[in-house]
mmCIF file of C-alpha atoms in Angstrom:
data_model
loop_
_atom_site.group_PDB
_atom_site.id
_atom_site.type_symbol
_atom_site.label_atom_id
_atom_site.label_comp_id
_atom_site.label_asym_id
_atom_site.label_seq_id
_atom_site.Cartn_x
_atom_site.Cartn_y
_atom_site.Cartn_z
ATOM 1 C CA MET A 1 98.974 111.160 110.837
ATOM 2 C CA THR A 2 100.924 114.172 109.282
ATOM 3 C CA ALA A 3 102.644 115.446 106.164
ATOM 4 C CA PRO A 4 105.299 117.728 107.640
ATOM 5 C CA TRP A 5 106.429 119.328 104.223
ATOM 6 C CA ALA A 6 106.197 119.164 100.740
ATOM 7 C CA SER A 7 108.172 120.783 98.183
ATOM 8 C CA PRO A 8 106.639 124.054 96.105
ATOM 9 C CA GLU A 9 105.262 122.903 92.788
ATOM 10 C CA ASP A 10 108.003 124.800 90.790
ATOM 11 C CA GLU A 11 110.947 122.992 92.153
ATOM 12 C CA GLY A 12 110.949 119.891 89.749
ATOM 13 C CA PRO A 13 110.089 116.603 91.641
ATOM 14 C CA THR A 14 107.556 116.671 94.473
ATOM 15 C CA HIS A 15 108.730 115.518 97.937
ATOM 16 C CA VAL A 16 105.760 114.480 100.290
ATOM 17 C CA VAL A 17 106.655 112.891 103.967
ATOM 18 C CA LEU A 18 103.841 111.440 105.671
ATOM 19 C CA ALA A 19 104.012 110.123 109.515
ATOM 20 C CA PHE A 20 101.654 107.941 110.637
ATOM 21 C CA ASP A 21 100.956 107.792 114.621
ATOM 22 C CA ASP A 22 100.589 104.195 115.060
ATOM 23 C CA ASN A 23 103.862 102.296 114.417
ATOM 24 C CA ARG A 24 101.832 98.613 114.282
ATOM 25 C CA LEU A 25 99.330 99.895 111.768
ATOM 26 C CA ALA A 26 102.065 101.758 109.740
ATOM 27 C CA THR A 27 103.824 98.380 109.581
ATOM 28 C CA GLN A 28 100.662 96.859 108.160
ATOM 29 C CA LEU A 29 99.946 99.608 105.737
ATOM 30 C CA PHE A 30 103.627 99.393 104.187
ATOM 31 C CA GLY A 31 103.080 95.755 103.834
ATOM 32 C CA HIS A 32 105.571 92.727 104.649
ATOM 33 C CA TYR A 33 108.921 93.895 103.180
ATOM 34 C CA GLY A 34 107.330 97.023 101.755
ATOM 35 C CA ARG A 35 104.909 95.249 99.385
ATOM 36 C CA ASN A 36 102.102 97.521 99.555
ATOM 37 C CA LEU A 37 104.622 100.130 98.752
ATOM 38 C CA ALA A 38 105.932 98.465 95.903
ATOM 39 C CA VAL A 39 102.592 98.372 94.498
ATOM 40 C CA ILE A 40 101.944 102.098 94.801
ATOM 41 C CA GLU A 41 105.294 102.783 93.273
ATOM 42 C CA ARG A 42 105.056 100.635 90.152
ATOM 43 C CA LYS A 43 101.433 101.797 89.472
ATOM 44 C CA LEU A 44 101.441 105.413 90.271
ATOM 45 C CA GLY A 45 105.023 106.182 89.138
ATOM 46 C CA VAL A 46 106.531 107.381 92.451
ATOM 47 C CA LYS A 47 109.450 106.362 94.676
ATOM 48 C CA ALA A 48 108.177 105.594 98.394
ATOM 49 C CA ASP A 49 110.680 105.216 101.026
ATOM 50 C CA SER A 50 109.775 104.068 104.412
ATOM 51 C CA ARG A 51 111.553 104.415 107.473
ATOM 52 C CA GLY A 52 109.929 103.472 111.093
ATOM 53 C CA ASN A 53 106.214 105.169 110.694
ATOM 54 C CA HIS A 54 107.225 107.487 107.964
ATOM 55 C CA VAL A 55 107.118 107.330 104.414
ATOM 56 C CA THR A 56 108.853 109.788 101.821
ATOM 57 C CA LEU A 57 106.978 109.962 98.370
ATOM 58 C CA GLU A 58 109.058 111.589 95.398
ATOM 59 C CA GLY A 59 107.675 112.026 91.713
ATOM 60 C CA ALA A 60 105.370 114.382 89.807
ATOM 61 C CA ARG A 61 103.034 116.428 91.750
ATOM 62 C CA ASP A 62 99.837 114.516 90.938
ATOM 63 C CA ALA A 63 101.271 111.088 91.484
ATOM 64 C CA CYS A 64 102.498 112.036 94.918
ATOM 65 C CA GLU A 65 99.047 113.413 95.599
ATOM 66 C CA GLN A 66 97.584 110.358 94.413
ATOM 67 C CA ALA A 67 99.884 107.983 96.481
ATOM 68 C CA ARG A 68 99.203 110.277 99.487
ATOM 69 C CA ALA A 69 95.499 109.845 99.178
ATOM 70 C CA VAL A 70 95.946 106.081 98.692
ATOM 71 C CA LEU A 71 97.979 105.649 101.803
ATOM 72 C CA GLU A 72 95.676 107.773 104.023
ATOM 73 C CA HIS A 73 92.629 105.717 102.860
ATOM 74 C CA LEU A 74 94.280 102.548 103.721
ATOM 75 C CA TYR A 75 95.543 103.570 106.939
ATOM 76 C CA GLU A 76 92.128 105.112 108.014
ATOM 77 C CA ALA A 77 90.646 101.467 106.874
ATOM 78 C CA LEU A 78 93.203 99.905 109.294
ATOM 79 C CA ARG A 79 92.346 102.514 112.100
ATOM 80 C CA LYS A 80 88.759 101.132 111.959
ATOM 81 C CA GLY A 81 89.988 97.747 112.397
ATOM 82 C CA ARG A 82 89.823 96.317 108.876
ATOM 83 C CA ASP A 83 92.573 94.045 107.305
ATOM 84 C CA ILE A 84 93.825 94.938 104.039
ATOM 85 C CA SER A 85 94.929 93.040 101.294
ATOM 86 C CA GLN A 86 96.970 93.581 97.923
ATOM 87 C CA GLY A 87 93.326 93.775 96.387
ATOM 88 C CA ASP A 88 92.612 96.519 98.713
ATOM 89 C CA VAL A 89 95.476 98.462 97.915
ATOM 90 C CA ASP A 90 94.903 97.867 94.153
ATOM 91 C CA GLY A 91 91.219 99.225 94.568
ATOM 92 C CA ALA A 92 92.429 102.490 96.389
ATOM 93 C CA ILE A 93 94.815 103.209 93.655
ATOM 94 C CA ARG A 94 92.044 102.480 91.030
ATOM 95 C CA GLU A 95 89.595 104.654 93.012
ATOM 96 C CA VAL A 96 92.029 107.633 93.347
ATOM 97 C CA THR A 97 93.208 107.416 89.623
ATOM 98 C CA SER A 98 89.628 107.267 88.587
ATOM 99 C CA GLN A 99 89.058 110.670 90.097
ATOM 100 C CA GLY A 100 91.794 112.463 88.909
ATOM 101 C CA SER A 101 94.287 114.950 90.671
ATOM 102 C CA LEU A 102 91.376 117.212 91.551
ATOM 103 C CA PHE A 103 90.006 114.526 93.862
ATOM 104 C CA ASP A 104 88.874 116.095 97.247
ATOM 105 C CA PHE A 105 90.032 113.289 99.441
ATOM 106 C CA ASP A 106 88.984 113.078 102.921
ATOM 107 C CA PRO A 107 89.780 109.528 104.600
ATOM 108 C CA THR A 108 87.873 110.188 107.665
ATOM 109 C CA GLU A 109 84.661 110.398 105.686
ATOM 110 C CA ASP A 110 82.459 107.290 106.041
ATOM 111 C CA ARG A 111 80.904 107.459 102.463
ATOM 112 C CA GLN A 112 83.830 107.668 99.825
ATOM 113 C CA SER A 113 83.160 107.969 95.952
ATOM 114 C CA PHE A 114 82.456 104.470 95.360
ATOM 115 C CA ASP A 115 79.730 102.709 96.657
ATOM 116 C CA GLU A 116 79.732 99.956 99.168
ATOM 117 C CA ILE A 117 77.275 97.277 100.427
ATOM 118 C CA GLN A 118 76.820 97.353 104.229
ATOM 119 C CA LEU A 119 76.983 93.664 105.804
ATOM 120 C CA ARG A 120 76.820 92.747 109.461
ATOM 121 C CA ARG A 121 80.168 90.892 109.312
ATOM 122 C CA ARG A 122 82.024 93.637 107.103
ATOM 123 C CA PRO A 123 81.440 96.309 104.751
ATOM 124 C CA VAL A 124 81.850 95.020 100.916
ATOM 125 C CA ARG A 125 83.274 98.076 98.980
ATOM 126 C CA ALA A 126 83.768 98.696 95.167
ATOM 127 C CA ARG A 127 87.478 98.560 93.977
ATOM 128 C CA THR A 128 86.643 99.653 90.354
ATOM 129 C CA ALA A 129 84.699 101.910 88.426
ATOM 130 C CA ALA A 130 82.840 99.017 86.901
ATOM 131 C CA GLN A 131 82.326 97.384 90.504
ATOM 132 C CA ASP A 132 80.819 100.789 91.561
ATOM 133 C CA ALA A 133 78.109 100.935 88.797
ATOM 134 C CA TYR A 134 77.375 97.349 89.480
ATOM 135 C CA ILE A 135 76.304 98.066 93.001
ATOM 136 C CA ARG A 136 74.506 101.268 92.263
ATOM 137 C CA ALA A 137 72.707 99.126 89.502
ATOM 138 C CA LEU A 138 72.069 96.379 92.098
ATOM 139 C CA LYS A 139 70.425 98.854 94.265
ATOM 140 C CA ARG A 140 68.235 100.358 91.853
ATOM 141 C CA HIS A 141 67.032 97.793 89.426
ATOM 142 C CA THR A 142 65.115 94.627 89.860
ATOM 143 C CA LEU A 143 66.888 92.653 87.397
ATOM 144 C CA VAL A 144 70.851 92.919 86.845
ATOM 145 C CA PHE A 145 73.071 91.312 84.508
ATOM 146 C CA GLY A 146 76.876 91.221 85.252
ATOM 147 C CA SER A 147 78.921 90.136 82.242
ATOM 148 C CA GLY A 148 82.543 90.068 81.784
ATOM 149 C CA PRO A 149 85.739 88.046 82.567
ATOM 150 C CA ALA A 150 86.527 85.981 85.508
ATOM 151 C CA GLY A 151 88.211 87.996 88.618
ATOM 152 C CA THR A 152 86.199 91.230 88.306
ATOM 153 C CA GLY A 153 84.008 90.153 91.360
ATOM 154 C CA LYS A 154 80.538 89.805 89.662
ATOM 155 C CA THR A 155 79.393 86.836 91.862
ATOM 156 C CA TRP A 156 81.143 87.909 94.983
ATOM 157 C CA ILE A 157 79.411 91.434 94.791
ATOM 158 C CA ALA A 158 75.928 89.529 93.731
ATOM 159 C CA VAL A 159 76.128 87.472 96.677
ATOM 160 C CA ALA A 160 77.215 90.288 99.057
ATOM 161 C CA PHE A 161 74.178 92.022 97.692
ATOM 162 C CA ALA A 162 71.741 89.214 98.288
ATOM 163 C CA VAL A 163 73.098 88.852 101.946
ATOM 164 C CA HIS A 164 72.397 92.540 102.542
ATOM 165 C CA LEU A 165 68.817 91.889 101.405
ATOM 166 C CA LEU A 166 68.471 88.948 103.702
ATOM 167 C CA GLU A 167 70.099 90.368 106.720
ATOM 168 C CA ARG A 168 67.608 93.505 106.537
ATOM 169 C CA ARG A 169 64.739 91.134 106.002
ATOM 170 C CA MET A 170 64.019 93.213 102.575
ATOM 171 C CA VAL A 171 63.547 89.357 101.316
ATOM 172 C CA ASP A 172 62.891 85.940 102.839
ATOM 173 C CA ARG A 173 65.345 83.804 101.415
ATOM 174 C CA ILE A 174 68.354 83.618 98.762
ATOM 175 C CA ILE A 175 68.339 81.304 95.900
ATOM 176 C CA LEU A 176 71.491 80.442 94.158
ATOM 177 C CA SER A 177 71.677 78.589 91.002
ATOM 178 C CA ARG A 178 74.101 77.509 88.137
ATOM 179 C CA PRO A 179 73.674 75.598 85.115
ATOM 180 C CA ALA A 180 75.372 72.301 85.620
ATOM 181 C CA VAL A 181 77.347 72.014 82.421
ATOM 182 C CA GLU A 182 80.770 70.206 82.661
ATOM 183 C CA ALA A 183 83.678 72.384 81.575
ATOM 184 C CA GLY A 184 84.894 69.798 78.900
ATOM 185 C CA GLU A 185 85.818 67.226 81.846
ATOM 186 C CA ARG A 186 83.773 64.084 82.317
ATOM 187 C CA LEU A 187 82.870 64.249 86.107
ATOM 188 C CA GLY A 188 81.194 60.537 86.009
ATOM 189 C CA PHE A 189 78.832 59.362 88.632
ATOM 190 C CA LEU A 190 78.698 61.444 91.743
ATOM 191 C CA PRO A 191 77.649 59.918 95.146
ATOM 192 C CA GLY A 192 75.270 61.281 97.546
ATOM 193 C CA ASP A 193 71.773 63.138 97.777
ATOM 194 C CA MET A 194 70.953 66.304 95.348
ATOM 195 C CA LYS A 195 72.929 68.619 97.465
ATOM 196 C CA ASP A 196 76.209 66.311 97.084
ATOM 197 C CA LYS A 197 75.710 65.768 93.322
ATOM 198 C CA VAL A 198 75.467 69.601 92.866
ATOM 199 C CA ASP A 199 77.950 70.851 95.278
ATOM 200 C CA PRO A 200 81.029 70.751 92.896
ATOM 201 C CA TYR A 201 79.464 73.223 90.552
ATOM 202 C CA LEU A 202 78.109 75.565 93.325
ATOM 203 C CA ARG A 203 81.368 75.626 95.186
ATOM 204 C CA PRO A 204 82.116 79.160 94.326
ATOM 205 C CA ILE A 205 78.996 80.246 95.714
ATOM 206 C CA TYR A 206 79.440 78.640 98.733
ATOM 207 C CA ASP A 207 83.155 80.207 99.071
ATOM 208 C CA ALA A 208 81.377 83.747 98.759
ATOM 209 C CA LEU A 209 78.705 82.916 101.569
ATOM 210 C CA TYR A 210 81.707 81.627 103.916
ATOM 211 C CA ASP A 211 83.451 84.754 103.218
ATOM 212 C CA LEU A 212 80.689 87.105 103.758
ATOM 213 C CA MET A 213 78.721 85.550 106.726
ATOM 214 C CA ASP A 214 79.680 83.723 109.793
ATOM 215 C CA ARG A 215 79.764 80.223 109.060
ATOM 216 C CA PRO A 216 77.262 78.882 111.894
ATOM 217 C CA PHE A 217 74.668 81.345 110.362
ATOM 218 C CA VAL A 218 75.337 79.972 106.713
ATOM 219 C CA GLU A 219 74.807 76.377 108.115
ATOM 220 C CA ARG A 220 71.481 77.307 109.925
ATOM 221 C CA ALA A 221 70.109 79.226 106.845
ATOM 222 C CA LEU A 222 71.083 76.297 104.405
ATOM 223 C CA GLN A 223 69.051 74.010 107.288
ATOM 224 C CA SER A 224 66.067 76.011 107.301
ATOM 225 C CA GLY A 225 65.995 77.093 103.520
ATOM 226 C CA GLU A 226 66.883 80.795 103.902
ATOM 227 C CA ILE A 227 69.523 79.889 101.713
ATOM 228 C CA GLU A 228 68.778 77.617 98.923
ATOM 229 C CA ILE A 229 71.250 76.363 96.364
ATOM 230 C CA ALA A 230 70.107 74.385 93.354
ATOM 231 C CA PRO A 231 71.051 73.754 89.466
ATOM 232 C CA LEU A 232 69.046 75.892 87.061
ATOM 233 C CA ALA A 233 67.027 72.738 85.787
ATOM 234 C CA PHE A 234 65.114 72.744 89.023
ATOM 235 C CA MET A 235 63.994 76.349 88.462
ATOM 236 C CA ARG A 236 61.467 75.232 86.097
ATOM 237 C CA GLY A 237 57.781 75.626 86.943
ATOM 238 C CA ARG A 238 58.358 77.745 90.313
ATOM 239 C CA THR A 239 57.514 81.280 91.037
ATOM 240 C CA LEU A 240 60.231 82.876 93.197
ATOM 241 C CA SER A 241 58.580 85.426 95.569
ATOM 242 C CA ASN A 242 60.178 87.459 98.266
ATOM 243 C CA ALA A 243 63.574 86.241 97.309
ATOM 244 C CA ALA A 244 66.885 87.495 95.829
ATOM 245 C CA VAL A 245 67.764 85.005 93.340
ATOM 246 C CA ILE A 246 71.382 84.669 91.709
ATOM 247 C CA LEU A 247 72.287 82.923 88.301
ATOM 248 C CA ASP A 248 75.834 82.339 88.280
ATOM 249 C CA GLU A 249 77.785 81.140 85.177
ATOM 250 C CA ALA A 250 75.107 82.111 83.142
ATOM 251 C CA GLN A 251 77.047 81.933 79.807
ATOM 252 C CA ASN A 252 76.140 77.973 80.094
ATOM 253 C CA ALA A 253 72.502 78.630 80.145
ATOM 254 C CA THR A 254 70.764 78.127 76.895
ATOM 255 C CA SER A 255 68.252 80.608 75.118
ATOM 256 C CA MET A 256 65.372 78.439 76.600
ATOM 257 C CA GLN A 257 66.708 77.930 79.792
ATOM 258 C CA MET A 258 67.481 81.657 80.264
ATOM 259 C CA LYS A 259 64.099 82.563 79.370
ATOM 260 C CA MET A 260 62.527 80.034 81.804
ATOM 261 C CA PHE A 261 64.683 81.315 84.655
ATOM 262 C CA LEU A 262 63.780 85.194 83.950
ATOM 263 C CA THR A 263 60.188 84.379 84.030
ATOM 264 C CA ARG A 264 60.453 82.695 87.646
ATOM 265 C CA LEU A 265 60.396 86.498 88.903
ATOM 266 C CA GLY A 266 57.826 86.696 91.443
ATOM 267 C CA GLU A 267 56.526 89.725 93.642
ATOM 268 C CA ASN A 268 59.295 91.474 95.912
ATOM 269 C CA SER A 269 62.178 89.693 94.307
ATOM 270 C CA ARG A 270 65.455 90.746 92.959
ATOM 271 C CA MET A 271 67.298 88.710 90.320
ATOM 272 C CA ILE A 272 70.841 88.922 89.628
ATOM 273 C CA VAL A 273 72.535 87.087 86.407
ATOM 274 C CA THR A 274 76.298 86.870 86.397
ATOM 275 C CA GLY A 275 78.651 85.390 83.569
ATOM 276 C CA ASP A 276 81.342 85.451 81.164
ATOM 277 C CA ALA A 277 79.937 85.344 77.541
ATOM 278 C CA SER A 278 83.782 84.317 76.421
ATOM 279 C CA GLN A 279 83.757 81.344 78.455
ATOM 280 C CA THR A 280 80.624 79.165 77.563
ATOM 281 C CA ASP A 281 80.839 75.407 77.594
ATOM 282 C CA LEU A 282 77.901 74.862 75.352
ATOM 283 C CA PRO A 283 78.143 72.739 72.685
ATOM 284 C CA GLN A 284 79.344 74.341 69.535
ATOM 285 C CA GLY A 285 76.814 76.346 67.567
ATOM 286 C CA GLN A 286 74.336 76.573 70.471
ATOM 287 C CA ILE A 287 73.663 80.324 71.391
ATOM 288 C CA SER A 288 74.460 81.253 75.030
ATOM 289 C CA GLY A 289 71.300 82.564 77.057
ATOM 290 C CA LEU A 290 73.629 85.210 78.724
ATOM 291 C CA ALA A 291 74.523 87.032 75.433
ATOM 292 C CA GLU A 292 71.270 86.796 73.931
ATOM 293 C CA ALA A 293 69.324 88.090 77.008
ATOM 294 C CA VAL A 294 71.910 90.853 77.511
ATOM 295 C CA ARG A 295 71.045 92.208 73.985
ATOM 296 C CA LEU A 296 67.424 91.597 74.117
ATOM 297 C CA LEU A 297 66.664 93.383 77.608
ATOM 298 C CA GLU A 298 69.583 96.150 77.872
ATOM 299 C CA GLY A 299 67.960 99.386 77.968
ATOM 300 C CA VAL A 300 64.288 97.755 79.169
ATOM 301 C CA GLU A 301 63.118 99.528 82.115
ATOM 302 C CA GLY A 302 63.912 97.802 85.487
ATOM 303 C CA VAL A 303 66.756 96.005 84.017
ATOM 304 C CA GLY A 304 70.368 97.003 84.877
ATOM 305 C CA VAL A 305 73.392 95.739 82.625
ATOM 306 C CA CYS A 306 76.917 96.138 83.731
ATOM 307 C CA HIS A 307 79.701 95.282 81.416
ATOM 308 C CA PHE A 308 83.237 94.450 82.888
ATOM 309 C CA LYS A 309 86.477 94.459 80.991
ATOM 310 C CA ALA A 310 90.156 92.994 81.365
ATOM 311 C CA GLU A 311 91.073 96.334 83.669
ATOM 312 C CA ASP A 312 88.319 95.243 85.966
ATOM 313 C CA VAL A 313 89.853 92.472 87.074
ATOM 314 C CA VAL A 314 90.503 92.584 90.809
ATOM 315 C CA ARG A 315 92.353 89.132 91.340
ATOM 316 C CA HIS A 316 96.090 88.795 90.770
ATOM 317 C CA GLU A 317 97.370 91.238 88.259
ATOM 318 C CA LEU A 318 98.367 88.557 86.202
ATOM 319 C CA VAL A 319 95.094 87.372 85.739
ATOM 320 C CA GLN A 320 94.388 90.950 84.056
ATOM 321 C CA ARG A 321 97.058 90.345 81.735
ATOM 322 C CA ILE A 322 95.836 87.124 80.947
ATOM 323 C CA VAL A 323 92.529 87.913 80.127
ATOM 324 C CA SER A 324 93.841 90.890 78.097
ATOM 325 C CA ALA A 325 95.813 88.654 76.257
ATOM 326 C CA TYR A 326 92.926 86.395 75.426
ATOM 327 C CA GLU A 327 90.810 89.502 74.394
ATOM 328 C CA LYS A 328 93.212 90.622 71.669
ATOM 329 C CA LEU A 329 93.365 87.043 70.317
ATOM 330 C CA ASP A 330 89.527 86.878 70.167
ATOM 331 C CA ALA A 331 89.323 90.549 68.303
ATOM 332 C CA ALA A 332 92.092 89.061 66.100
ATOM 333 C CA LYS A 333 89.947 86.022 65.071
ATOM 334 C CA ILE A 334 87.003 88.434 64.529
ATOM 335 C CA GLU A 335 89.226 90.737 62.268
ATOM 336 C CA ALA A 336 90.419 87.968 60.380
ATOM 337 C CA ALA A 337 86.658 86.350 59.958
ATOM 338 C CA SER A 338 85.521 89.720 58.755
ATOM 339 C CA ALA A 339 88.348 90.041 56.363
ATOM 340 C CA ARG A 340 87.421 86.634 54.834
ATOM 341 C CA LEU A 341 83.913 87.623 54.406
ATOM 342 C CA GLY A 342 84.908 90.518 52.642
ATOM 343 C CA ARG A 343 87.114 88.934 50.219
ATOM 344 C CA ALA A 344 84.366 86.269 49.728
ATOM 345 C CA GLY A 345 81.789 88.942 48.949
ATOM 346 C CA ALA A 346 84.126 90.749 46.702
#
């Protein structure tokens, strides 16, 4: 991989030409119909023109340097046998831009600026600064709260870290739980045993497990009890020792349920609580246990709290814009309520 030439800094727009030594990998790097290059163009404000295994970057010097770093990082991932998705492209862009123009980038280094979780199947690497802080908190603290909108990777990273602990025998089991609260729908009678009844609520957790581990291993672990999936109500009275315990969709836990769950923590266990306080399905007027616990425990020794925002969404970029729109609506409602209280008190 070479960069044959780049224009001097004082000659207007910078031109950088990159040549990648593997045509097949270069095709994957650029994306179907140049889709990945189009994302880089739009988000970094450069023009990227590909011909064969070459790509020419044109634009501001810093932007071209950032685009070069993104392409070299993604190409190195491909050389190591990893597939790249649009999410990986977005993540590389976020990482490079977060470092600024002075980012000392070396794509051959195994350790980049964002942290990662090593799994047998593949590494899970942070794509945003918030995810990076989340992974670091998981490694440092016994209890970690991940609070923020959907699509920020809270649950997926939490499951990845739990799998990491189990694979290295740092814990004996993984316990995954969710409050069984209907999101406005009436599901009615669900046939089958306990597992069949709660599976619809826990499907996102299953999806994360099958994405991060080989399916036969997941099935065996579920059968042996190394991975246990249960509704929150069945945590009462237990002491969870030598376990990685995850409570997902915690915004739907009541204050008492949250206290009950947090006090289940036993010796040599790690606990992760994730959710979005803005999407609670609890009856109106009932306090979300997640919001209350974050407020009470933030700053307590041994507890890590990570807040995600709309800009941390790593799903489709339209999801990020949707979340931002709803955040603006919520802010407007709060401002209007404050104004009404001000007029009432005047």
